[in-house]
Each structure stands twice: as C-alpha cells, then as structure tokens.
XYZ file of C-alpha atoms in Angstrom:
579
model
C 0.000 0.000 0.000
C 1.215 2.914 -1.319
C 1.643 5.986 1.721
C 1.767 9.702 0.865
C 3.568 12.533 2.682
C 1.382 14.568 4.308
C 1.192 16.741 7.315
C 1.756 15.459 10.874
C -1.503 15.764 13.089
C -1.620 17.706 16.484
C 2.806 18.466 15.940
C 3.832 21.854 17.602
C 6.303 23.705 15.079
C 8.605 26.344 16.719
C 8.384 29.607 15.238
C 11.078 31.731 14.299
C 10.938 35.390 13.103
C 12.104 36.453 9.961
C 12.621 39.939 7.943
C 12.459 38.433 4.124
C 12.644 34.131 3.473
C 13.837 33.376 0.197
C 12.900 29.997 -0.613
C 15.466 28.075 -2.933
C 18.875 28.650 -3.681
C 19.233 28.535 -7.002
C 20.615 31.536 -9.118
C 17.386 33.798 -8.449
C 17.230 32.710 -5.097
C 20.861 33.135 -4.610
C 20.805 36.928 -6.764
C 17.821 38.245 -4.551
C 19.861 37.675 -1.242
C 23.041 39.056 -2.440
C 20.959 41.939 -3.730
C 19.538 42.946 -0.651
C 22.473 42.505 1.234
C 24.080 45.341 -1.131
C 21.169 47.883 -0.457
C 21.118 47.131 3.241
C 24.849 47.665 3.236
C 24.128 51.196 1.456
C 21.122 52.050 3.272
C 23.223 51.882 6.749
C 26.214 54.125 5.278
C 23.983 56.430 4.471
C 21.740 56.473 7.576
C 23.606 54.786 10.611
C 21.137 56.268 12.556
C 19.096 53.924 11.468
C 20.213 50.989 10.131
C 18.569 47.883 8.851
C 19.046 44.062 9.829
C 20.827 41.462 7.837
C 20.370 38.497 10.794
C 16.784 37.653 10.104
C 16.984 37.356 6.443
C 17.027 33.849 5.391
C 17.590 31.685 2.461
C 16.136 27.738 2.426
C 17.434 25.670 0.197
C 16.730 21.688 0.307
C 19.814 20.134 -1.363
C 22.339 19.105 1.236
C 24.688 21.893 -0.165
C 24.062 25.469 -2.294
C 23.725 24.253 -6.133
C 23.545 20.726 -5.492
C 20.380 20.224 -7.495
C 20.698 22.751 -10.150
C 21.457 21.532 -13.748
C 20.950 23.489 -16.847
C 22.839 23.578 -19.906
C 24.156 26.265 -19.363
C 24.785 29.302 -20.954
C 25.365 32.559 -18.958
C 24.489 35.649 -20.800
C 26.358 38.291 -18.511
C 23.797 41.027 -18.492
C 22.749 40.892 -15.096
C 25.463 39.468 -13.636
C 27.410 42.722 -14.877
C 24.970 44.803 -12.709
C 24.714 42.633 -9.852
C 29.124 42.028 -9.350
C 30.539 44.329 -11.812
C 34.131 42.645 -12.662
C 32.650 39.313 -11.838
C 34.335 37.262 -14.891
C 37.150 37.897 -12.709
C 36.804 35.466 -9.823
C 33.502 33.389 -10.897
C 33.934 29.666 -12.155
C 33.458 30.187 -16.183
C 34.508 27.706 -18.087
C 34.706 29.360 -21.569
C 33.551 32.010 -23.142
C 31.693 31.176 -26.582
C 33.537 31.879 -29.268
C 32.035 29.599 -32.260
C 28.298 28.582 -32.528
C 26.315 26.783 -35.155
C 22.729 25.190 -35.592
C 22.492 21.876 -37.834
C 19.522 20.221 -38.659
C 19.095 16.426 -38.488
C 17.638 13.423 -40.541
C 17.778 10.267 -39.560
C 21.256 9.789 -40.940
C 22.421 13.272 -42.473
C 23.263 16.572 -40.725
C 23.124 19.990 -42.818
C 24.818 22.923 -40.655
C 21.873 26.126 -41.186
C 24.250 28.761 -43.615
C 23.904 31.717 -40.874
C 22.917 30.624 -37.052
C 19.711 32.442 -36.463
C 19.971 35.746 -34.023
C 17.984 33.983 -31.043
C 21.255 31.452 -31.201
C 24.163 33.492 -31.416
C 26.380 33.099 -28.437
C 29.557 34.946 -28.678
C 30.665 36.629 -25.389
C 28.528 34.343 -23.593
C 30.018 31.863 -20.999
C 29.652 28.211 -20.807
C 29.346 27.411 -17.118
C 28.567 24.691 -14.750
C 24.928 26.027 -12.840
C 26.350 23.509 -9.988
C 29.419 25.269 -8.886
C 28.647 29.093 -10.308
C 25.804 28.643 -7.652
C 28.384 27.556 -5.358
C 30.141 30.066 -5.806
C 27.014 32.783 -5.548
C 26.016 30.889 -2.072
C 29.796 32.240 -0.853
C 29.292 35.727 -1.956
C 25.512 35.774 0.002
C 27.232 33.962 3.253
C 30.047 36.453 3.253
C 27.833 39.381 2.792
C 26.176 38.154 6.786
C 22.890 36.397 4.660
C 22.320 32.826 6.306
C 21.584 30.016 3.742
C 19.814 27.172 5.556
C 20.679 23.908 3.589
C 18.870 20.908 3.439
C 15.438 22.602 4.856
C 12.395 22.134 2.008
C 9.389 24.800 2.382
C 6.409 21.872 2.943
C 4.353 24.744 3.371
C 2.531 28.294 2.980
C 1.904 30.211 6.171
C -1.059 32.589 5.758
C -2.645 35.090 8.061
C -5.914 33.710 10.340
C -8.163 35.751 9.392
C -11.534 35.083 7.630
C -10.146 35.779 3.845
C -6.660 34.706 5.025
C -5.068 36.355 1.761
C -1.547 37.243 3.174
C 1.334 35.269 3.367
C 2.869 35.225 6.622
C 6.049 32.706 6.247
C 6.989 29.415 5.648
C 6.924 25.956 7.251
C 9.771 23.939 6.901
C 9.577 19.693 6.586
C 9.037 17.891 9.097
C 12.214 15.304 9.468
C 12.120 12.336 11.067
C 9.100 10.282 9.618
C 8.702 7.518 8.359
C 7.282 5.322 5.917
C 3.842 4.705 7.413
C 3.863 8.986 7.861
C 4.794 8.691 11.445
C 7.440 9.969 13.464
C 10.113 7.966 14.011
C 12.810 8.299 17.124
C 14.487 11.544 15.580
C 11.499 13.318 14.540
C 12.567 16.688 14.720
C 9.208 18.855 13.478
C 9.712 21.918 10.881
C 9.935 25.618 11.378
C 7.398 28.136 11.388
C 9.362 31.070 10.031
C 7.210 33.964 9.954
C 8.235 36.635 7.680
C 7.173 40.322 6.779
C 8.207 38.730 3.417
C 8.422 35.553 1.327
C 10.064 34.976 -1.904
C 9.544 32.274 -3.887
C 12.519 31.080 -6.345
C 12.159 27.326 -6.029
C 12.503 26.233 -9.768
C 10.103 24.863 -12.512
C 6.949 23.680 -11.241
C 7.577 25.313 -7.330
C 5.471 23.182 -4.980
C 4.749 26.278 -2.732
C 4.136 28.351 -5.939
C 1.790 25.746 -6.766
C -0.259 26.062 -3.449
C 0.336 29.651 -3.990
C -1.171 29.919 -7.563
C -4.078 27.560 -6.735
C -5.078 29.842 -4.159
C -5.585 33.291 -5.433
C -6.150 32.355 -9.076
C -2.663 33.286 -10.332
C -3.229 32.252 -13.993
C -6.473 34.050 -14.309
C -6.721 35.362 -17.596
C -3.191 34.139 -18.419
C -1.813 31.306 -21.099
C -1.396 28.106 -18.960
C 2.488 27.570 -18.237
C 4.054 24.917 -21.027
C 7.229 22.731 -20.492
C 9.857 21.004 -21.451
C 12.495 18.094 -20.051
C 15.678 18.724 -20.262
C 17.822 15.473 -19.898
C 21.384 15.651 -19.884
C 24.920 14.310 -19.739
C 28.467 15.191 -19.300
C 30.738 13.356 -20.840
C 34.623 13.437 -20.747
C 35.819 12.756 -24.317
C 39.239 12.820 -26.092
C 40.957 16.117 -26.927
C 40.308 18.025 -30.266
C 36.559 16.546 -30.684
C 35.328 19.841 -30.033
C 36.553 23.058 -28.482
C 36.391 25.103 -25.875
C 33.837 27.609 -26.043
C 31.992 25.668 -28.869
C 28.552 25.976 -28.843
C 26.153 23.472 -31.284
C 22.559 23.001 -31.740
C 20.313 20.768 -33.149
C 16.833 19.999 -34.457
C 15.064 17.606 -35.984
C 15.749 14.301 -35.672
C 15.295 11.899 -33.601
C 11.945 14.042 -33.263
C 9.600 13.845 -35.882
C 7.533 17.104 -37.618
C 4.815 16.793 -34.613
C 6.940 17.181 -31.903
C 8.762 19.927 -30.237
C 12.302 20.124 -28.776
C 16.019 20.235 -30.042
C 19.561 19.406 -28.333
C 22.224 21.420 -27.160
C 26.255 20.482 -27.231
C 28.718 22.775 -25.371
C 32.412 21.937 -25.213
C 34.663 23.365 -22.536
C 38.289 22.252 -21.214
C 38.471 19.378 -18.607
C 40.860 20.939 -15.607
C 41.770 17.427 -14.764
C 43.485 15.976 -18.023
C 43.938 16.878 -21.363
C 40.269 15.805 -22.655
C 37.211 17.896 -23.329
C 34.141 18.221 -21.148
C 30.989 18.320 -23.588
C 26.992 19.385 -22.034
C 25.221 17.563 -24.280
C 21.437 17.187 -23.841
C 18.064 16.962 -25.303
C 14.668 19.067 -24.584
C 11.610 17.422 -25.670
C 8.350 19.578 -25.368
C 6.235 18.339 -23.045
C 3.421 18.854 -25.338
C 3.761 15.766 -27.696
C 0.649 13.277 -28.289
C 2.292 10.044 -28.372
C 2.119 8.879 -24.248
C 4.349 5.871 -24.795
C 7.120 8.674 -25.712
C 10.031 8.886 -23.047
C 12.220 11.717 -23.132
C 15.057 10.261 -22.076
C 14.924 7.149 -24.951
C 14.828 10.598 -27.377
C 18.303 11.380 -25.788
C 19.846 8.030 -26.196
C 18.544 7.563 -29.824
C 20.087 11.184 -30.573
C 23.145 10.278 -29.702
C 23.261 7.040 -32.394
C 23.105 9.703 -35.313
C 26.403 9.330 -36.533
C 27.130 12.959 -36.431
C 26.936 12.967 -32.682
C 28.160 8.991 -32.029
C 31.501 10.322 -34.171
C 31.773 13.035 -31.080
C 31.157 11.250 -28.206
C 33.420 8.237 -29.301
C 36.152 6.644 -27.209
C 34.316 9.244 -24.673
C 32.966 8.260 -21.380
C 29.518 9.514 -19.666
C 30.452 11.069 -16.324
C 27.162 13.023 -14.857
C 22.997 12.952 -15.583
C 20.765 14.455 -14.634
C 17.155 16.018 -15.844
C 15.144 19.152 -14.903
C 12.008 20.486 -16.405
C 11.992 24.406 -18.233
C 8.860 26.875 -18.206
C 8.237 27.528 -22.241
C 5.310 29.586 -21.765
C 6.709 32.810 -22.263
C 5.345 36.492 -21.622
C 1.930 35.461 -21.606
C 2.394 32.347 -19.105
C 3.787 34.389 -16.055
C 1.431 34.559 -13.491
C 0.806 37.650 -11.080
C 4.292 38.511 -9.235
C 3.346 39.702 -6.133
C 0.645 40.411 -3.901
C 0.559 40.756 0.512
C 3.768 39.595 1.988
C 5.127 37.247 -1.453
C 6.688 37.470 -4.780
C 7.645 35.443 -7.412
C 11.009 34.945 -9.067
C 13.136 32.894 -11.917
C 11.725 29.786 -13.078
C 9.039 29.429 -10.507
C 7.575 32.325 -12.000
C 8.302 31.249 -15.656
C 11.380 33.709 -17.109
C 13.168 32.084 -19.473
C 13.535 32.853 -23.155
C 12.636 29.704 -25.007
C 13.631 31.085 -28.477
C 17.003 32.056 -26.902
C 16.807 28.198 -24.956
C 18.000 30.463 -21.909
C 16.833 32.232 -18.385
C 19.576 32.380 -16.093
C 20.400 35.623 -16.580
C 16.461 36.583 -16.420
C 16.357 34.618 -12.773
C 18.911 36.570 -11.680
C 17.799 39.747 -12.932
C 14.214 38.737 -11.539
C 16.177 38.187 -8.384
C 17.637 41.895 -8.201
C 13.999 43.530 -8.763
C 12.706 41.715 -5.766
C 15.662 42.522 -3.548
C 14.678 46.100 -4.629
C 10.983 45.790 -3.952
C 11.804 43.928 -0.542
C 14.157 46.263 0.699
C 11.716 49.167 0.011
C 8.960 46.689 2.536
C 11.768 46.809 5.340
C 12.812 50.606 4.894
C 8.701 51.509 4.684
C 7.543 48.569 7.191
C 5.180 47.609 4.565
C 4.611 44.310 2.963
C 1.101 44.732 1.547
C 0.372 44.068 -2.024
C 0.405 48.277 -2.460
C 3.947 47.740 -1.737
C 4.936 44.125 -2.963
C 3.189 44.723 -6.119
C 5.476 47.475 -7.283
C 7.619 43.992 -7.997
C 5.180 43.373 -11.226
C 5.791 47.041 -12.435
C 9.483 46.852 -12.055
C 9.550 43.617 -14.492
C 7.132 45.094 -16.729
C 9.986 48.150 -17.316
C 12.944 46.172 -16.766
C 15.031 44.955 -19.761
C 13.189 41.388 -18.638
C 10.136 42.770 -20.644
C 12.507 44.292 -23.587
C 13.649 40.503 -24.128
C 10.695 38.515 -23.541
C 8.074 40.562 -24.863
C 9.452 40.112 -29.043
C 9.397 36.335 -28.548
C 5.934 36.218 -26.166
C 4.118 33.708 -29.000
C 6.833 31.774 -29.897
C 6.038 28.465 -28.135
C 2.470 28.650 -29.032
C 3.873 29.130 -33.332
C 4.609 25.194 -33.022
C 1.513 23.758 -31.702
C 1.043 22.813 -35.567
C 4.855 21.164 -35.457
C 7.564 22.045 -36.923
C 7.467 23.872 -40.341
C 4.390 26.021 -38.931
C 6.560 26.914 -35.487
C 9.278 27.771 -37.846
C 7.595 29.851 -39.741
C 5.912 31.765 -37.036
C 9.620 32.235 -35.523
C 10.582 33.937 -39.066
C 7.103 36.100 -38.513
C 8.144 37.296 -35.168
C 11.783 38.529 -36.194
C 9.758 40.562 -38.736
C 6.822 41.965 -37.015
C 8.031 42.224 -33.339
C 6.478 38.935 -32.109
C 4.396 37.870 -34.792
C 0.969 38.882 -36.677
C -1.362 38.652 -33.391
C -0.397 40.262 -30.305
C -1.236 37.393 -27.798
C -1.764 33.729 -29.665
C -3.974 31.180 -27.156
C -2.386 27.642 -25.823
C -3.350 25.044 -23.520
C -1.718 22.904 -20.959
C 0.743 20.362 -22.603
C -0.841 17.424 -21.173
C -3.745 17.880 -22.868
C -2.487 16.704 -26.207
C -1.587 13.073 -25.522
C -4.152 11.260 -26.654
C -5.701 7.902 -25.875
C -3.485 4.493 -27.328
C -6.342 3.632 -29.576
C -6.026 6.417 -31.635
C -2.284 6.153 -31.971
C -0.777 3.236 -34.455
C -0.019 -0.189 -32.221
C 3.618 -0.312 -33.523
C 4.392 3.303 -32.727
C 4.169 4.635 -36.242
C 7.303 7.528 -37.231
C 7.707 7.980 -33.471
C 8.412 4.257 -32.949
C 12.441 4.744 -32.242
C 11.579 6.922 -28.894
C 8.753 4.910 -27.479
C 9.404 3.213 -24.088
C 12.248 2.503 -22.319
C 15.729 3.063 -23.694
C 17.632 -0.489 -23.465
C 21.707 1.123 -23.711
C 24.525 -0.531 -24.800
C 26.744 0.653 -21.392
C 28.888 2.819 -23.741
C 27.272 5.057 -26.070
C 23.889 4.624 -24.525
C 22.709 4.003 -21.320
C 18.891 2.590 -19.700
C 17.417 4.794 -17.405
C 18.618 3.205 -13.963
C 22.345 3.315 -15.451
C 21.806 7.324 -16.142
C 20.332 7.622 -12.954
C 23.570 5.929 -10.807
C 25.619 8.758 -12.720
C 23.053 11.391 -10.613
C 24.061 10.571 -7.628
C 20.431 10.871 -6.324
C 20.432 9.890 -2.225
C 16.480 9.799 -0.104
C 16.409 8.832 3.113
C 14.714 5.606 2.452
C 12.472 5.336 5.147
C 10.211 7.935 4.538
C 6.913 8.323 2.941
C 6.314 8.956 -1.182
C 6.393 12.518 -1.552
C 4.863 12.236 -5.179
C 1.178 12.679 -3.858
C -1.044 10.108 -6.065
C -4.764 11.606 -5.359
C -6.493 8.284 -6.627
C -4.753 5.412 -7.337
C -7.876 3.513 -8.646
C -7.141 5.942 -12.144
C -3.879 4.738 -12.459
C -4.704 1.157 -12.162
C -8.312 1.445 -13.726
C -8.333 3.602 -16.517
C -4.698 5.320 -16.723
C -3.164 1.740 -17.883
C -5.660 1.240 -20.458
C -6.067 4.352 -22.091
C -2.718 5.482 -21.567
C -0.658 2.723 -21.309
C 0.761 4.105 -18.201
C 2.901 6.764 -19.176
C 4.533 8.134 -15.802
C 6.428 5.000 -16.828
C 7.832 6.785 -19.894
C 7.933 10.529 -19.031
C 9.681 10.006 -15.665
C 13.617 10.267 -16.243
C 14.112 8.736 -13.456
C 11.882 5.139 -12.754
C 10.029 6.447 -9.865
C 7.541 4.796 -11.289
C 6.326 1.534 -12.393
C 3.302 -0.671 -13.116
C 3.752 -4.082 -11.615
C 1.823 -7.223 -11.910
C -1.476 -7.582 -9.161
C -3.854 -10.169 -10.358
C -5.954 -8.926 -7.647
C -5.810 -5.129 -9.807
C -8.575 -4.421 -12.598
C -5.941 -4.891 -15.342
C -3.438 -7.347 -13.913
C -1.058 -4.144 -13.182
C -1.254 -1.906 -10.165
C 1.166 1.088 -9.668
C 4.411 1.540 -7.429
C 6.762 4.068 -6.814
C 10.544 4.526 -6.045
C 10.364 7.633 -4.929
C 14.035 7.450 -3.443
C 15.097 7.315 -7.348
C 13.569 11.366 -7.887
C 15.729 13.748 -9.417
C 13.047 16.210 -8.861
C 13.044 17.539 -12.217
C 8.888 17.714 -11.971
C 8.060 16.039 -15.041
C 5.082 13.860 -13.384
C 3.414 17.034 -11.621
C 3.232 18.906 -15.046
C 2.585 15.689 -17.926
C 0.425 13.353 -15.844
C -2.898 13.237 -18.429
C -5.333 13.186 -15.660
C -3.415 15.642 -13.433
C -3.480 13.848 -10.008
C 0.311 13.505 -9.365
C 1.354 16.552 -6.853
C 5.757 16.643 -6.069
C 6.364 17.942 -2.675
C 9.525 18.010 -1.219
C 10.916 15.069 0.232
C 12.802 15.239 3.715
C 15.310 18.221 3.235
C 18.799 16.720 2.139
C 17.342 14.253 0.006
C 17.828 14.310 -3.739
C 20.165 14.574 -6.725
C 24.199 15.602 -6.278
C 24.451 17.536 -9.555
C 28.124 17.871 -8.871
C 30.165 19.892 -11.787
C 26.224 19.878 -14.052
C-alpha cells in the first residue's frame, strides 16, 4: 500500500521570526539575497542612525549543499550578472567564453549545418558554465555578505494570516524530518519551522510546490496562457581532446523528433581541468506537449546520440554526470501575477526564461535583483502589503526582462502545428516584433496526448523513442544506469512525496487508455506498473520515490493531473556535482 507525505496531526512547530525568506537557492534565489544585502549595506552608510538588519533574512534551500540540485545547460548571458558584481568574470567559475556557434539540422542519418545561425542562437561573449558550482560560488558571496543560507530545509508549506479571507502570506513551514514510511514519526522526529516573515520569496525552480499552493489559491493564472514545459535530460561526458573546443557551442533539431513534436539538443564543449580531454553538455529538450504517451524523453536522448554525427563526437568518450530538470516555455503570456501581501515570485518558478534564446539564467537573476529592490523598500517603509509588494510586477514590466521577452511572447504557441508552422511563425516574429497577433492562445501540454487507440499499435514515425531506452553501457545508457551517474540519495524510510490523489485511475483507466505513461515521461523510474492479479488490469502502480531527481516532469505531464511533487525530507535528492 502505497503511503503519501502529508502533514503530521496535532505536531507543535517552533516559530522563528524572519525579515524576508527566500525559498530556494538557485541563481534567483541566490541573486535576490546578495541583492539585498548590497542595499542594506548602502542604506546603513547612508543612515547609521538607522540601520537595517541582515540576521533575520534567510535563504532555504533543500539540497544538502548550495547548487547541489541545479542543472541546466548552461549558458550565462552576462547582463545581469554585470549589474549585480561588476568585474565578476574575474573570480567566478566560467569555463569558456563562446567563441564559435552553429545550428544543424538532423535526418535520420544526415546533418546539414543552417548557412547563418539564427539571431535567437548566437552566443559569442557568452560563458559556458557549470549552474552547480557558479551557484556555489554565488552561495559564498551571500554567506560572506552576513545572509544565512539554511541547507537541506524544504518549504512543505505556505503560512497565511488567520483571518476570515486569510489572503496574506505570513512565512513558511519547513519539513518535518524524522518520519517515516507509514507517515509517522520515528525516534528523531525533529518537526519543521514556522518562520514567519514580513516577506516571502519564492525562487524554487520549474513547477515550485509552494508556488503551486500559492497559484491555486488566489487564481494566479487568471486570464493568463497556462504555463508549457519542457524536459531537459542531460549528460556530461569526458571525451578525447580536439573533438570539439572550448567555447563551442552546437545546436540541433530535428531528428530523432519527428515534424509533430517539439524540442532540439544542445552540445557545449569546454576544457576538462583534470586531463587533457574535453568536457561536452550535451542534452536533449523534448516539449512536453507531444501526443504520443508511450514517448520517453530520455529514450529521445539516447537515440540522438546514435546519429552518426553525434556517435563520431562522443566516441572513445565516457559519460560522467545525468541528470534532468524540467523548463517553463510559456513565455510572456504564461507568467502569473508577481506579487501580492507579503510574497513574490522569481526565476523559473515564476516562468522567465527565453525559449527562443533556450536560456533564463540571466532573467532569474535579474528577476532576483527587482525583488531585492521591492523587498528592501517593505523593510525601509515597514510595509509588505500588495500596495507595496506589487510594485515587484511594475518593475519587471519596465525592466530589460520585458525588452527581451516581450518580441518572442508567441513563440512556443507558433509550433503547436509542429515544426514547419513553429518555424515559420519564428521567421514572422523577427519581422513583425512577435508575430501577426499580439497574444496567440495555448493550452496545458498534457492535454495533447491522446488515448493508445487512436495512436498506431507499432508506434508509427515515433516508434524509435517509445518506451524505455535499453543502452549498450557505452554510447547509450537505460534509465537506472543514467540515474547511478546522478548521484540521487532519499532517506529511504520515509513516505512517497509524489502525492497520487487516486490510485484507482492509475490502475483502472490510466493503464488502459494510456498505457501508463509516468512509466515513460519520468527520467528517473520512480515509477512503475507491476503485476497484481488482484488489480482491474493485472497491473497496479508503485513508486521509487528514493530514485527522484526532482526535475517535476510527473506534476506537469500526468494526463489526468493527479500527481502533486512535494519536497521530500530536506537533504534528500540529486548531487548535480560539476552539471
């Protein structure tokens, strides 16, 4: 019998007061602290008569250690790092800067490189970075400037004011640690924190659990385009010297995808400190908006890497890190409100990335800064209403956040008709500032998969990325030989923290219609349909929720939408070391 996490009953949590929580520590998170360190620091030169606090302004971050469960490609665009640490190319891990980029497109056994890479794509003066350690190295700056970063502490949950409406946000709770597998405290049960705060930021990634609460609650998406997403799975490999260079930047599209799906791969070569090899990010988004549910995104990356153009890179190589982590596509139009009494929004939990540009860290950051600014206005004015707070969604709206984001606000929605049309509609926006229509409709990804008997029994074109990936241990790899190479560690005993609300779907009607596909979408194998001859259909589902790499895939492509990921016990998780 499958148990869910869920709150203790009748457990006392100790409160603790805080200024401003920032929840995550990821490179918004980690840019919004530093931030308002800097204007604090100001603020009390300029008026030591009355100077502001730095002790009760927190950071939570659940990995066991800053950046442990960040991955991205990834490509730093400067910009806001420039504003934030001027001079910070300096003394920040960069690996190279881009000096050479191209796009090729793919066929099943031909590659033609396109004759100018398109604007979106062009990377010069751009750095190729590992997220992982330049988050590390952001978590040093914030500690030294007198911020405290609380590792290996999830926010379980949104603290809001008693009061009949109970529409502000008064702090967070922490997890609960100590419980086990039946949901019941074990011998070390320590219970979570009530941190009460005049204000809350939320930067926890794609797919936030507490921006999920938060947007459920106050009807965040009214009147917006749902958010759409993709899976990013990736590997590092370690291959021989002269494949590729450093600061070489390649992407793909087309194959292995066929015309009705959405996604392309990215290839970024940097030098490995360690020996006289290359270090290549190679990876593969798939659009989690394709119809086929027997589809699994990480089969796509293995089969990707056959195409002899890649293969001829990668060989005498060896596969050192994976990892996978899902990407907000929605654009402009998919962000919901920013701010409102006592919270804010920020990075990817909010939605800022640039999907024609296949990058947002420099937007999370830059989100960061503007809520450090809004915040520290709060403290200085002892105001954390929405009058206040909401001066966040202005600040984005005339921030050079809109200038990028605004040109490219349809572009997702151009390929809901596949490939030629999305392509197409990308050539429209370059020439009309975004395209013909100011705002174009979408709908949730999930909602295109459709039912096995309307799909060919043999897989049709997408045959070569259905179901699970088998591997040949060199070149390619099944999913529980990727995930080893995360370096994913739960606490065992503890209960599932991917929150099934009825069971009877998956095991009634899920497995026939669907064919189960949390079996195929999940980079991980979290989750599986075993054999019950006591179950309607022979199969019943299980999880291994210790095998999570929390990359949110199940919360956002799950047909029926009754999958919820909350954080597991804080510590728990991937080690995305050097990613």
């Amino acid at each position: 019998m499958l148990i869910f996490r869920k709150p203790l009953p009748n457990v006392e949590h100790p409160e603790m007061p805080a200024d401003v929580v920032i929840v995550g520590g990821g490179p918004a998170g980690m840019a919004c602290a530093l931030r308002l360190s800097q204007l604090i620091d100001d603020h009390n030169a300029r008026h030591p008569e009355s100077p502001l606090s730095k002790e009760n302004i927190y950071v939570l971050e659940k990995a066991r250690e800053a950046g442990q469960h960040c991955l991205s490609g990834a490509l730093l665009d400067p910009r806001s790092m420039k504003e934030l640490l001027p001079g910070f190319e300096s003394e920040a891990p960069l690996d190279a800067v881009v000096h050479r980029d191209a796009v090729y497109f793919l066929t099943r056994t031909g590659h033609y490189q396109l004759p100018v890479t398109p604007p979106p794509l062009q990377d010069h003066g751009n750095y190729i970075i590992s997220i992982n350690r330049f988050v590390k190295w952001l978590a040093g700056k914030v500690e030294a400037a007198g911020i405290t970063i609380f590792t290996g502490f999830a926010g379980s949950e949104l603290l809001f004011e008693r009061d009949p409406d109970g529409n502000r946000v008064t702090g967070v709770r922490t997890d609960d640690k100590g419980v086990d597998k039946q949901n019941q405290p074990k011998s070390n049960f320590e219970p979570g924190y009530d941190i009460k705060a005049k204000v809350v930021v939320l930067a926890e990634g794609t797919r936030g659990s507490l921006t999920k609460q938060l947007i459920q609650k106050f009807d965040l998406m009214k009147d917006r385009n749902p958010q759409t997403y993709g899976v990013g799975v990736k590997e590092l490999w370690e291959v021989p010297s002269g494949r590729i260079q450093a600061g070489e930047v390649i992407y793909t599209m087309g194959y292995p995808l066929t015309t009705k799906e959405y996604g392309g791969a990215w290839i970024y070569g940097s030098q490995n400190p360690g020996s006289k090899g290359n270090i290549v990010s190679l990876g593969f988004v798939t659009g989690l908006d394709y119809r086929d549910p027997r589809l699994d995104p990480q089969h796509v990356l293995q089969t990707f890497k056959q195409h002899p153009f890649i293969s001829k890179l990668l060989a005498g190589g060896k596969m050192i890190r994976y990892g996978a982590k899902a990407l907000p596509y929605g654009g402009w139009w998919s962000l919901p409100s920013l701010a409102g009494d006592g919270w804010m929004i920020i990075g990817d939990s909010a939605g800022f990335l640039n999907s024609a540009r296949l990058k947002g860290i420099h937007l999370a950051i830059k989100s960061g800064m503007l809520a450090a600014e809004t915040a520290f206005e709060a403290l200085v004015k002892s105001d954390s209403s929405a009058a206040t707070l909401g001066k966040f969604q202005r600040s984005v709206e005339t921030s050079w956040i809109h200038d990028e984001l605004w040109p490219v606000r349809n572009f997702h929605q151009g390929f809901k008709s596949g490939m030629v049309a999305g392509m197409f509609n990308t050539v429209l926006q370059e020439i009309f500032d975004g395209g013909l229509r100011n705002r174009v409709p979408s709908h949730a990804g999930h909602e295109n998969l459709q039912p096995l008997s309307d799909l060919p029994a043999d897989g049709g074109p997408e045959a070569h990325m259905l179901g699970p990936a088998k591997g040949d241990g060199k070149l390619t790899f099944d999913k529980l030989t990727d995930l080893y190479h995360s370096g994913t560690k739960h606490e065992e005993d503890q209960p599932a923290h991917l929150l099934i609300q009825d069971t009877n779907i998956c095991n009634d009607r899920c497995v026939k219609e669907f064919g189960s596909p949390c079996q195929n979408f999940c980079p991980a194998n979290v989750y599986e349909m075993v054999d019950d001859e006591t179950a309607p259909n022979g199969k019943r589902i299980s999880l291994n929720p210790a095998n999570c790499v929390h990359c949110k895939t199940c919360d956002i492509q799950d047909p029926y939408q009754i999958i919820t990921w909350v954080p597991p016990e804080g510590g728990g998780g991937p080690n995305y070391d050097g990613m």
